Amino acid sequence: MNNTLSTSLNKSASSQTIRLPDFSGSHLAKRYASERRFRILGIASVGVAGIILLILLSSIVSKGYSAFWLHKVELNITFSAEVLNPDGSTLEEVKLKQANYLALIHNALKEKFPAAVGNRRKIRMLYGMIAPKADLVLRDMVLSNPSLIGTTKKVLLKLSDDWDSLSKGFINRDLPESDRRIKDLEINWHDQLQSEGHIHSVFNADFFTTGDSRNPEEAGIYSSLIGSILTLTVTLLISFPLGVMSAIYLEEFAPNNRFIDFIEININNLAAVPSVVFGVLGLAVFLNFFGLPRSAPLVGGLVLALMTLPTIIIAARSALKAVSPSIREAALSLGASPLQVVTHHVLPMAMPGILSGTIIGMAQALGETAPLLMIGMVAFIVDIPRTFTDPATVMSVQVYIWSDSPERAFVERTSAGIMVLLGFLVLMNAAAILLRKRFEFRW
Amino acid sequence: MVERYKMINIAMQAANNNLALKLSSSKQSAKRFTKIESRDVNVYYGNKHALKHVNLSVYKNEVTALIGPSGCGKSTFLRCLNRMNDVIDICKVTGKITLDDYDIYNSSLDVVQLRARVGMVFQKPNPFPKSIYDNIAYGPRIHGIAYGKAELDEIVQNCLDRAGLWKEVSDRLEQPGTNLSGGQQQRLCIARAIAVNPEVILMDEPCSALDPIATARIEELIEELRENFTIIIVTHSMQQAARVSQRTAFFHLGELLEVGDTKTIFTNPINSCTQGYITGRFG
């Protein structure tokens, strides 16, 4: 009896073999290998992304850093009364404004290089050393201090873009003379000036204080920076409240029906619409129908707001969704109204996520070019825009314009413009992170 | 087996209720005052009939324990009492629930006011991610209970004191409530609920996430709170129901099978299903 029972037990044990977890051999090795493989792949992908970013940044910086300074030549300018005041009349401001300051520069150059005098080709070369608007510097000096007239003074004057490139070492001296924008004679003059210590490298402050110009040495990023700030202000003021309000309504209050589903699908689709389409929309609606001014930050901001809205709505909705339902229940059970639940609890807790989404949207808007081309923000803007309806351009479009320009000196300015754009982006992100910190809490 | 129990139970249910009422009324009829009354309450989640024909009276200044196996509708019933089920779109409630003889599903009723009168403590402690002070002060603030900072301070101290938390947190009121231990958090939630001066407090398994010491503390607290509030507590612990409650209701498969004085239910249940559950033979 006992015997049969034990055999039958044995039988059942053998028929349904009880397997213990397989801790040995190939099973374990396979698991370890796959985990190792995953880690290596992960590190590799992060590494590749990092390297690409590094290459991108270093190429931009290496091309653009030289735009942050330029070279000036020190000349002995004689503010001769015969040139500035040929009639010999009393010093009137009106006359001083219109006086021929360029002649002062030309005289100084001729004095410095007397050998060129008499040869028209050489004289033109010599005059080409100085940047086109350098005479305005002299005019401002004289206007602020008329007693300069009749004296001789050392003045630093901007070199023209080609000479500046030569000073920066961007001109290949080994090329045959005919292939160079700078001829041998000019190189000789330059080397002479340099060896005498008359060429100085100074910080290119104008790049940060002026607008665009046809002359690279005069061109600055400032007007487009202001344009970007004005445009993004409009974008933020419109898309943030609209986006957050829509997200709150859709997430917290909207009934569950087909119409709302339809709206949701459309918002998701809008996020994937090519940005140039928004530009066409802006052109048709804001410019042609509403008659808003062309090239204005107001219209640019409106168009970018349309483009940014879906991003903000989607991010805000997922941030709202991520707030624990237990917090809503807690507030509701204390007798908070649905609106109080949202404004007192859900929204503050979702704020970090909403801000993240907003900053992503704003960063997109900052770098957007295509829709702005459609509404005329690709214009050549020299003046600094002051209001939302002044003609303006934005940094990304400015970079686009410069990248299209033929002058050698615009290459470095394009990269420098990108650097300023990236710097602005970093500042914006930093502001967002600070705001996030303020809203964040510990669980 | 269960099916057979059910058949008998349905037949006996009305009699049970009557009996329970008679028993209780014979003992303390002078003291008892009906605070909440539910008549033929049905709850549907979509097609699912979650709560079937529940008739239950809850008496003032008593602790009523709702017991039963998981998914039997205890929490659903509890959430009907402050209309927290409104939040769930597919949930439909029929029947009549009255609070002080006023129908709380009346369309003219302001749910916000109802919830201020019927507070709730949840299974998982859910303090707001704000300071301890703000957690308590939130309810009084939104309902305009306190006039001025001094009064609010007093309310906060009073509520924390009643929840037995004042001594532990009085020196760190500005710290986040979420930094407290689980038991302290749950007492904070109770303090937060009583800060609004509700008449009824609903507790949905308030001790299920707590250790025995924190549980004992909360049970003491419930006993103290009974003097001023009517408490309905859902619990999975028979011992807890026996310790803290005066009346016990046993739910099974969405039905209220038996209700009566806790002593009677635990010593001499009429329904054999109840007996099986409380003695641990099923459920």
XYZ file of C-alpha atoms in Angstrom:
726
model
C 0.000 0.000 0.000
C 2.658 2.401 1.098
C 4.860 1.264 -1.687
C 2.308 1.839 -4.399
C 1.600 5.319 -3.089
C 5.237 6.322 -3.206
C 5.680 4.930 -6.719
C 2.618 6.747 -7.926
C 3.975 9.931 -6.346
C 7.248 9.361 -8.071
C 5.436 8.814 -11.316
C 3.493 12.023 -11.060
C 6.669 13.878 -10.128
C 8.431 12.548 -13.169
C 5.504 13.206 -15.482
C 5.182 16.832 -14.331
C 8.814 17.626 -13.760
C 9.225 20.618 -11.464
C 11.832 22.864 -13.021
C 13.792 25.250 -10.882
C 14.838 28.609 -12.355
C 17.735 28.124 -14.741
C 20.625 29.891 -13.068
C 23.372 28.298 -15.049
C 24.905 28.220 -18.441
C 23.640 29.712 -21.639
C 20.389 31.151 -20.250
C 22.218 33.379 -17.805
C 24.974 34.260 -20.246
C 22.369 35.306 -22.788
C 20.666 37.610 -20.326
C 23.910 39.209 -19.239
C 25.019 39.611 -22.830
C 21.817 41.312 -23.878
C 22.013 43.682 -20.941
C 25.609 44.509 -21.731
C 24.727 44.993 -25.373
C 21.924 47.378 -24.457
C 24.179 49.429 -22.220
C 26.889 49.668 -24.886
C 24.349 50.673 -27.527
C 22.902 53.288 -25.190
C 26.278 54.809 -24.412
C 27.182 54.684 -28.081
C 24.048 56.525 -29.163
C 24.521 59.193 -26.496
C 28.145 59.454 -27.579
C 27.282 59.843 -31.237
C 24.727 62.528 -30.428
C 27.284 64.302 -28.262
C 29.968 64.164 -30.919
C 27.638 65.495 -33.598
C 26.611 68.343 -31.327
C 30.252 69.053 -30.560
C 31.163 69.099 -34.247
C 28.274 71.421 -34.984
C 29.113 73.812 -32.174
C 32.839 73.806 -32.823
C 32.368 74.475 -36.518
C 30.058 77.380 -35.752
C 32.343 78.792 -33.102
C 35.509 78.340 -35.123
C 33.936 80.113 -38.072
C 32.148 82.779 -36.112
C 34.383 83.782 -33.222
C 36.456 86.094 -35.467
C 33.415 88.271 -36.131
C 33.461 89.454 -32.551
C 36.470 91.630 -33.190
C 37.784 93.611 -36.100
C 40.859 95.553 -37.043
C 41.341 99.280 -37.077
C 44.173 101.286 -38.510
C 45.730 104.192 -36.701
C 46.066 107.234 -38.935
C 47.369 110.705 -38.304
C 44.370 112.743 -39.281
C 44.897 116.437 -39.774
C 41.616 118.235 -39.221
C 42.637 120.972 -41.587
C 40.438 124.009 -41.725
C 40.927 124.335 -45.496
C 39.176 121.031 -46.119
C 36.438 121.345 -43.544
C 35.785 125.005 -43.979
C 36.920 125.985 -47.464
C 35.037 129.355 -47.450
C 36.805 130.456 -44.293
C 33.463 131.499 -42.814
C 32.442 131.094 -39.186
C 32.001 127.600 -37.841
C 28.396 126.745 -38.300
C 27.137 123.375 -37.375
C 25.189 122.968 -40.567
C 28.336 123.277 -42.569
C 30.322 120.975 -40.336
C 27.728 118.307 -40.833
C 28.129 118.463 -44.570
C 31.899 118.914 -44.659
C 34.110 116.524 -46.591
C 35.538 114.296 -43.889
C 36.426 111.632 -46.424
C 39.028 114.039 -47.815
C 40.692 114.121 -44.399
C 41.101 110.373 -44.517
C 42.329 110.438 -48.090
C 44.854 113.134 -47.233
C 46.135 111.127 -44.311
C 46.472 108.028 -46.489
C 48.308 109.910 -49.186
C 50.634 111.335 -46.608
C 51.310 107.863 -45.265
C 51.944 106.297 -48.662
C 53.182 109.082 -50.954
C 54.294 106.541 -53.549
C 50.714 105.872 -54.553
C 50.003 109.455 -55.435
C 49.573 110.030 -59.116
C 48.478 106.495 -59.984
C 44.698 106.283 -60.103
C 44.619 102.512 -59.662
C 46.893 102.637 -56.637
C 44.984 105.547 -55.127
C 41.716 103.609 -55.435
C 43.388 100.649 -53.748
C 44.689 102.895 -51.009
C 41.303 104.512 -50.389
C 39.747 101.041 -50.267
C 41.681 100.303 -47.089
C 39.227 102.210 -44.922
C 35.621 101.126 -44.297
C 33.057 103.166 -46.269
C 31.443 104.929 -43.345
C 34.616 105.662 -41.374
C 34.314 109.381 -42.175
C 31.216 109.515 -39.969
C 33.476 108.795 -36.988
C 35.487 111.923 -37.809
C 32.333 113.955 -38.286
C 31.045 112.916 -34.854
C 34.406 113.791 -33.312
C 34.397 117.252 -34.820
C 30.755 117.916 -34.028
C 31.273 117.056 -30.378
C 34.519 119.005 -30.200
C 34.898 121.742 -32.884
C 38.187 122.876 -31.361
C 39.794 119.861 -33.070
C 39.835 121.803 -36.297
C 43.344 122.802 -37.218
C 44.946 120.078 -35.106
C 46.410 116.675 -35.939
C 45.302 113.643 -34.033
C 45.796 109.900 -34.109
C 42.484 108.253 -34.919
C 41.550 104.584 -35.127
C 39.541 103.879 -38.254
C 37.801 100.653 -39.219
C 39.448 98.692 -41.989
C 37.286 97.649 -44.917
C 36.040 94.052 -44.894
C 38.706 92.787 -47.297
C 41.517 94.405 -45.328
C 39.975 93.087 -42.104
C 39.974 89.582 -43.588
C 43.608 90.052 -44.503
C 44.437 91.101 -40.937
C 42.569 88.077 -39.600
C 44.593 85.864 -41.906
C 41.664 84.700 -44.025
C 43.271 85.799 -47.285
C 45.439 83.111 -48.813
C 48.632 84.906 -49.789
C 49.882 81.911 -51.783
C 47.194 82.297 -54.423
C 48.196 84.010 -57.663
C 47.530 87.736 -57.450
C 44.779 87.657 -60.045
C 42.709 85.257 -57.896
C 42.921 87.431 -54.795
C 40.674 90.295 -53.793
C 43.709 91.807 -52.106
C 46.618 92.585 -54.383
C 50.318 92.350 -53.612
C 50.656 96.103 -53.192
C 47.916 96.147 -50.604
C 49.547 93.258 -48.781
C 52.772 95.206 -48.706
C 51.020 98.289 -47.300
C 49.247 96.140 -44.767
C 52.439 94.436 -43.644
C 54.146 97.792 -43.365
C 51.348 99.210 -41.228
C 51.318 96.098 -39.124
C 55.046 96.070 -38.533
C 54.831 99.739 -37.523
C 52.104 98.769 -35.021
C 49.396 100.844 -36.640
C 46.862 98.014 -36.992
C 44.923 97.277 -33.834
C 42.504 94.516 -33.089
C 39.433 95.763 -31.193
C 36.153 94.306 -29.962
C 33.473 94.561 -32.615
C 30.907 96.430 -30.547
C 29.052 97.524 -33.667
C 28.014 93.932 -34.274
C 25.855 94.122 -31.142
C 24.598 97.672 -31.565
C 23.688 98.143 -35.223
C 21.316 96.761 -37.769
C 21.982 95.065 -41.043
C 24.161 96.667 -43.669
C 25.372 95.933 -47.194
C 28.898 96.374 -45.864
C 29.862 93.450 -43.661
C 32.007 95.631 -41.406
C 28.933 97.727 -40.617
C 26.439 94.881 -40.266
C 25.131 94.031 -36.804
C 22.707 91.618 -35.212
C 21.054 94.131 -32.888
C 18.042 95.082 -34.997
C 17.177 91.462 -35.632
C 17.711 90.640 -31.944
C 15.171 93.313 -31.043
C 12.955 91.990 -33.839
C 13.172 88.504 -32.350
C 12.352 89.752 -28.869
C 9.329 91.723 -30.114
C 8.109 88.806 -32.225
C 8.537 86.240 -29.468
C 6.807 88.524 -26.991
C 3.745 88.536 -29.225
C 4.031 84.784 -29.682
C 4.292 84.111 -25.959
C 1.529 86.519 -25.005
C -0.845 84.853 -27.440
C 0.103 81.202 -27.446
C 0.746 80.670 -23.726
C -2.600 81.817 -22.319
C -4.562 80.409 -25.252
C -2.712 77.107 -25.128
C -2.972 76.646 -21.380
C -6.635 77.638 -21.320
C -7.478 75.224 -24.129
C -5.523 72.450 -22.451
C -7.270 73.017 -19.138
C -10.668 73.071 -20.741
C -10.063 69.995 -22.869
C -8.447 68.052 -20.042
C -10.542 69.041 -17.041
C -13.910 70.294 -18.165
C -14.768 69.168 -21.684
C -17.411 66.466 -22.011
C -16.428 63.183 -23.554
C -17.946 63.356 -27.008
C -17.140 63.078 -30.669
C -16.771 66.795 -31.189
C -14.072 67.032 -28.534
C -12.349 63.951 -29.968
C -12.417 65.657 -33.363
C -10.799 68.770 -31.907
C -8.120 66.673 -30.210
C -7.227 64.895 -33.436
C -6.979 68.204 -35.221
C -4.700 69.704 -32.602
C -2.376 66.735 -32.919
C -2.403 67.094 -36.688
C -1.721 70.828 -36.496
C 1.473 70.117 -34.587
C 2.763 68.270 -37.630
C 1.844 70.870 -40.257
C 4.905 72.313 -42.051
C 5.601 75.769 -40.721
C 5.592 77.408 -44.133
C 1.873 76.627 -44.336
C 1.324 78.868 -41.327
C 3.223 81.552 -43.204
C 0.880 81.263 -46.175
C -2.051 81.412 -43.770
C -0.601 84.525 -42.162
C -0.104 86.125 -45.547
C -3.669 85.375 -46.623
C -5.409 86.201 -43.366
C -3.373 88.750 -41.423
C -1.891 90.716 -44.322
C -4.427 90.406 -47.116
C -7.659 90.107 -45.164
C -7.005 92.109 -42.006
C -4.541 94.439 -43.688
C -1.923 94.307 -40.963
C 1.474 95.848 -41.823
C 4.020 93.754 -43.676
C 7.320 92.741 -42.031
C 5.892 93.601 -38.611
C 6.762 91.667 -35.436
C 3.049 91.713 -34.642
C 2.194 89.576 -37.656
C 5.293 87.431 -37.247
C 4.327 86.826 -33.644
C 0.772 85.922 -34.619
C 1.957 83.425 -37.220
C 4.472 81.864 -34.840
C 1.807 81.745 -32.127
C -0.406 79.684 -34.436
C 2.541 77.374 -35.007
C 3.399 77.127 -31.297
C -0.142 76.632 -29.999
C -0.447 72.889 -30.729
C 2.910 72.215 -29.058
C 1.862 74.071 -25.932
C -1.591 72.499 -25.840
C -0.223 68.977 -26.186
C 2.493 69.520 -23.570
C 0.098 71.209 -21.169
C -2.463 68.445 -21.532
C 0.024 65.728 -20.764
C 1.309 67.748 -17.806
C -2.240 68.140 -16.491
C -2.918 64.459 -17.054
C 0.165 63.562 -15.040
C -1.164 65.263 -11.907
C -2.219 62.541 -9.504
C -6.004 62.087 -9.359
C -5.697 61.710 -5.583
C -4.893 65.435 -5.341
C -8.031 66.282 -7.292
C -10.059 63.987 -5.035
C -8.550 65.518 -1.915
C -9.453 69.007 -3.035
C -12.917 68.013 -4.243
C -13.663 66.231 -0.974
C -12.870 69.421 0.927
C -15.531 71.211 -1.087
C -13.344 72.924 -3.640
C -15.189 73.794 -6.831
C -13.826 72.300 -10.066
C -12.252 75.632 -10.969
C -10.636 75.903 -7.529
C -9.281 72.381 -7.888
C -7.637 73.405 -11.135
C -6.318 76.821 -10.137
C -5.215 75.920 -6.598
C -3.802 72.457 -7.121
C -3.708 70.940 -10.584
C -2.336 73.926 -12.475
C 0.507 74.713 -10.033
C 1.514 71.063 -10.046
C 1.373 70.884 -13.834
C 3.225 74.184 -14.280
C 6.742 72.727 -14.631
C 5.563 70.461 -17.434
C 3.613 73.258 -19.082
C 6.647 75.533 -18.944
C 8.811 72.827 -20.493
C 6.392 72.488 -23.380
C 6.177 76.254 -23.743
C 9.932 76.641 -23.912
C 10.146 73.922 -26.552
C 7.518 75.755 -28.560
C 9.229 79.107 -28.087
C 12.601 77.663 -29.072
C 10.995 76.362 -32.252
C 9.491 79.778 -32.874
C 12.837 81.473 -32.268
C 14.534 79.383 -34.922
C 11.696 79.527 -37.444
C 12.414 81.161 -40.799
C 10.065 79.820 -43.431
C 6.724 81.283 -42.240
C 8.365 84.662 -41.655
C 9.639 84.773 -45.230
C 6.012 84.542 -46.354
C 4.954 87.621 -44.428
C 7.871 89.783 -45.489
C 10.123 89.615 -42.450
C 12.993 88.790 -44.778
C 13.405 92.507 -45.401
C 16.687 94.398 -45.225
C 16.321 96.205 -41.915
C 18.866 98.812 -40.923
C 16.844 100.660 -38.284
C 16.193 99.218 -34.868
C 12.474 98.347 -34.583
C 10.816 100.160 -31.706
C 7.202 99.000 -31.819
C 5.313 95.879 -32.784
C 4.374 97.359 -36.147
C 7.804 98.647 -37.232
C 9.412 96.735 -40.066
C 11.680 94.138 -38.505
C 13.462 90.920 -39.110
C 14.408 88.160 -36.700
C 17.748 86.567 -35.950
C 17.137 83.358 -37.845
C 16.118 85.318 -40.942
C 19.107 87.633 -40.470
C 21.385 84.593 -40.466
C 19.631 83.392 -43.599
C 20.147 86.751 -45.322
C 23.839 86.875 -44.404
C 24.441 83.305 -45.465
C 23.195 84.360 -48.892
C 25.555 87.340 -49.176
C 28.643 87.029 -51.359
C 31.147 88.995 -49.256
C 33.758 86.892 -47.515
C 33.254 88.757 -44.227
C 29.595 87.700 -44.082
C 30.670 84.082 -43.564
C 31.990 84.800 -40.104
C 29.041 87.065 -39.375
C 26.624 84.274 -40.282
C 28.267 81.996 -37.735
C 28.469 84.788 -35.196
C 24.753 85.419 -35.730
C 24.074 81.757 -35.044
C 26.109 82.018 -31.865
C 24.084 84.989 -30.676
C 20.905 83.089 -31.573
C 22.060 80.061 -29.570
C 23.080 82.290 -26.684
C 19.627 83.837 -26.673
C 18.125 80.358 -26.690
C 20.256 79.330 -23.718
C 19.113 82.449 -21.853
C 15.479 81.619 -22.609
C 15.945 78.059 -21.390
C 17.681 79.277 -18.256
C 14.728 81.540 -17.527
C 12.389 78.593 -17.992
C 14.456 76.415 -15.679
C 14.400 79.125 -13.017
C 10.625 79.385 -13.378
C 10.337 75.595 -13.151
C 12.383 75.581 -9.964
C 10.028 78.091 -8.480
C 7.012 75.899 -9.177
C 8.587 72.567 -8.404
C 7.989 70.745 -5.136
C 9.109 67.603 -3.448
C 6.798 64.641 -3.131
C -23.077 27.585 -2.124
C -22.822 31.307 -2.406
C -25.747 31.324 -4.790
C -27.873 29.534 -2.248
C -26.829 31.955 0.432
C -27.823 34.749 -1.843
C -31.294 33.392 -2.410
C -31.866 33.120 1.282
C -30.265 36.440 1.935
C -32.448 38.352 -0.439
C -35.465 36.865 1.188
C -34.207 37.681 4.614
C -32.749 41.048 3.971
C -35.786 43.129 4.690
C -36.426 41.181 7.840
C -32.824 41.640 8.872
C -32.923 45.333 8.466
C -36.125 45.551 10.426
C -34.703 43.365 13.102
C -31.540 45.378 13.292
C -33.510 48.553 13.521
C -35.680 47.061 16.218
C -32.700 45.814 18.142
C -30.985 49.124 18.012
C -34.065 51.134 18.711
C -34.892 48.948 21.683
C -31.453 49.608 23.130
C -30.805 53.268 22.568
C -33.835 54.659 20.802
C -33.680 57.928 22.679
C -30.145 58.723 21.548
C -30.221 57.664 17.936
C -30.869 60.190 15.236
C -30.718 59.323 11.562
C -28.106 61.421 9.806
C -27.931 59.747 6.418
C -30.554 57.568 4.899
C -30.313 55.699 1.648
C -33.365 54.228 -0.033
C -33.120 51.749 -2.888
C -29.766 53.067 -4.094
C -28.449 51.558 -7.325
C -25.160 52.414 -8.941
C -24.182 51.513 -12.483
C -20.737 51.812 -14.025
C -21.721 51.688 -17.662
C -23.458 48.315 -17.931
C -22.119 47.030 -14.657
C -24.632 47.052 -11.837
C -22.249 47.845 -9.003
C -24.628 48.526 -6.159
C -28.056 46.924 -5.872
C -31.000 48.267 -3.897
C -29.111 49.474 -0.880
C -31.177 50.658 2.060
C -29.042 51.883 4.913
C -29.474 54.334 7.735
C -26.504 55.977 9.345
C -26.951 57.405 12.810
C -25.539 60.578 14.144
C -22.395 60.487 16.313
C -21.847 56.849 15.598
C -19.201 55.008 13.664
C -20.690 52.854 10.952
C -18.343 50.279 9.478
C -18.854 48.981 5.952
C -17.295 45.564 5.512
C -17.260 42.996 2.762
C -14.942 41.353 0.257
C -13.149 43.399 -2.369
C -15.316 44.707 -5.166
C -18.523 44.387 -3.177
C -19.462 48.051 -3.500
C -18.495 49.450 -0.084
C -16.354 52.220 -1.515
C -18.852 52.886 -4.257
C -21.536 53.391 -1.656
C -19.267 55.623 0.398
C -18.500 57.772 -2.603
C -22.220 58.168 -3.297
C -22.603 59.926 0.021
C -20.544 62.967 -0.969
C -21.188 62.532 -4.676
C -17.558 61.862 -5.507
C -18.921 59.456 -8.104
C -19.990 62.498 -10.126
C -16.407 62.765 -11.291
C -16.677 59.438 -13.088
C -18.459 59.978 -16.390
C -19.939 56.522 -16.805
C -21.238 56.290 -13.248
C -25.001 56.536 -12.768
C -26.755 56.642 -9.411
C -30.477 56.022 -8.851
C -32.523 55.936 -5.675
C -32.581 58.412 -2.879
C -29.936 59.431 -0.357
C -30.834 62.005 2.230
C -28.648 63.981 4.563
C -30.758 65.394 7.401
C -33.835 64.570 5.309
C -32.561 66.548 2.338
C -32.065 64.667 -0.930
C -28.428 65.070 -1.858
C -29.082 64.085 -5.475
C -31.572 66.919 -5.821
C -30.624 68.898 -8.916
C -30.771 72.203 -7.031
C -28.151 71.042 -4.539
C -24.712 72.621 -4.704
C -22.245 69.724 -4.676
C -19.545 71.978 -3.256
C -21.674 72.684 -0.190
C -22.486 69.014 0.211
C -18.815 68.097 0.181
C -18.077 70.761 2.739
C -20.629 69.058 4.991
C -19.514 65.518 4.197
C -15.740 65.230 4.431
C -13.676 62.334 3.211
C -10.433 60.576 4.088
C -8.935 58.332 1.436
C -7.201 55.000 1.452
C -3.850 56.404 0.429
C -2.815 59.510 2.370
C -3.043 62.371 -0.105
C -1.784 65.582 1.483
C -1.387 68.521 -0.868
C 2.228 69.184 -1.869
C 2.156 72.284 0.291
C 3.181 73.094 3.829
C 1.495 71.354 6.755
C -0.085 74.673 7.663
C -1.485 75.236 4.182
C -2.844 71.704 4.054
C -5.065 72.394 7.052
C -5.762 76.013 6.167
C -6.896 75.245 2.624
C -10.467 74.191 3.495
C -11.132 77.070 5.910
C -9.704 79.491 3.358
C -11.881 78.464 0.429
C -14.998 78.341 2.595
C -14.317 81.608 4.390
C -14.373 79.917 7.787
C -11.595 81.969 9.335
C -11.601 85.744 9.645
C -8.001 86.809 9.761
C -4.684 85.143 10.281
C -5.048 84.710 14.043
C -8.255 82.741 13.667
C -6.743 80.609 10.933
C -3.729 79.862 13.123
C -6.096 78.811 15.861
C -8.053 76.520 13.548
C -4.843 74.915 12.292
C -3.567 74.309 15.776
C -6.919 73.029 16.968
C -7.336 70.586 14.089
C -3.796 69.286 14.350
C -4.318 68.897 18.059
C -7.533 66.946 17.598
C -5.809 64.730 15.056
C -3.050 64.117 17.632
C -0.452 65.652 15.355
C 0.199 69.020 16.983
C 2.983 67.873 19.283
C 4.780 66.130 16.450
C 4.647 68.930 13.888
C 4.184 72.184 15.818
C 7.778 73.198 15.164
C 7.718 72.509 11.430
C 4.406 73.789 10.134
C 6.136 75.323 7.115
C 7.529 72.019 5.913
C 5.730 70.120 3.148
C 3.024 67.779 4.386
C 4.371 65.197 2.013
C 7.536 64.881 4.127
C 5.659 63.284 7.033
C 5.507 59.561 7.624
C 2.551 57.576 6.282
C 0.665 57.546 9.564
C 1.301 61.227 10.158
C 0.170 62.012 6.622
C -3.093 60.169 7.194
C -3.685 62.059 10.437
C -2.878 65.249 8.545
C -5.574 64.311 6.048
C -8.025 63.725 8.879
C -7.077 67.069 10.415
C -7.568 68.667 7.011
C -11.011 67.073 6.712
C -12.186 68.251 10.147
C -10.866 71.774 9.572
C -13.919 72.440 7.402
C -16.209 71.393 10.290
C -18.094 68.751 8.345
C -21.000 66.868 9.849
C -20.083 63.515 8.411
C -16.628 62.065 7.740
C -16.293 59.260 5.223
C -13.213 57.107 5.580
C -12.231 54.756 2.810
C -9.902 52.149 4.347
C -7.917 54.852 6.122
C -5.513 52.413 7.769
C -4.809 49.989 4.961
C -1.452 51.579 4.142
C -0.359 51.997 7.750
C 1.538 49.947 10.307
C -0.216 48.665 13.459
C 0.976 51.524 15.665
C -0.226 54.219 13.267
C -3.439 52.227 12.855
C -4.021 52.151 16.604
C -3.460 55.889 16.743
C -6.019 56.504 14.022
C -8.532 54.205 15.644
C -8.203 56.151 18.887
C -8.709 59.290 16.892
C -11.877 57.911 15.298
C -13.235 57.110 18.729
C -12.562 60.677 19.867
C -14.003 62.230 16.729
C -17.241 60.305 17.131
C -18.381 62.788 19.745
C -18.649 65.562 17.199
C -18.951 63.839 13.858
C -20.816 61.032 12.211
C -18.290 58.633 10.785
C -18.650 56.006 8.096
C -15.598 53.823 7.633
C -14.858 51.227 5.006
C -12.468 48.604 6.281
C -11.102 45.212 5.366
C -10.112 44.456 8.909
C -12.782 42.674 10.920
C -10.951 43.546 14.104
C -10.930 47.180 13.205
C -14.632 47.175 12.450
C -15.271 45.458 15.770
C -13.053 47.876 17.657
C -14.146 51.223 16.274
C -17.711 50.913 15.061
C -21.089 50.934 16.720
C -22.873 49.651 13.652
C -21.663 47.390 10.886
C -23.002 46.832 7.411
C -21.948 43.821 5.391
C -21.841 44.176 1.610
C -21.526 41.314 -0.804
C -21.593 41.412 -4.611
C -23.119 44.870 -4.626
C -25.809 44.077 -2.123
C -26.203 45.081 1.467
C -26.684 41.678 3.080
C -26.834 42.579 6.709
C -26.698 45.628 8.883
C -26.906 45.929 12.637
C -25.145 46.785 15.830
C -21.530 45.747 15.621
C -21.869 43.512 18.649
C -24.776 41.659 17.130
C -23.113 41.311 13.738
C -19.922 39.934 15.208
C -21.409 37.682 17.850
C -24.651 36.598 16.357
C -24.970 37.337 12.655
C -28.280 36.362 11.170
C -26.966 35.888 7.678
C -24.802 32.823 7.191
C -22.831 34.639 4.495
C -21.934 37.358 6.990
C -20.938 34.713 9.459
C -18.733 33.051 6.874
C -17.033 36.369 6.076
C -16.406 37.581 9.601
C -15.086 34.246 10.749
C -12.728 34.183 7.788
C -14.177 31.215 5.988
C -14.579 33.117 2.754
C -13.788 36.436 1.285
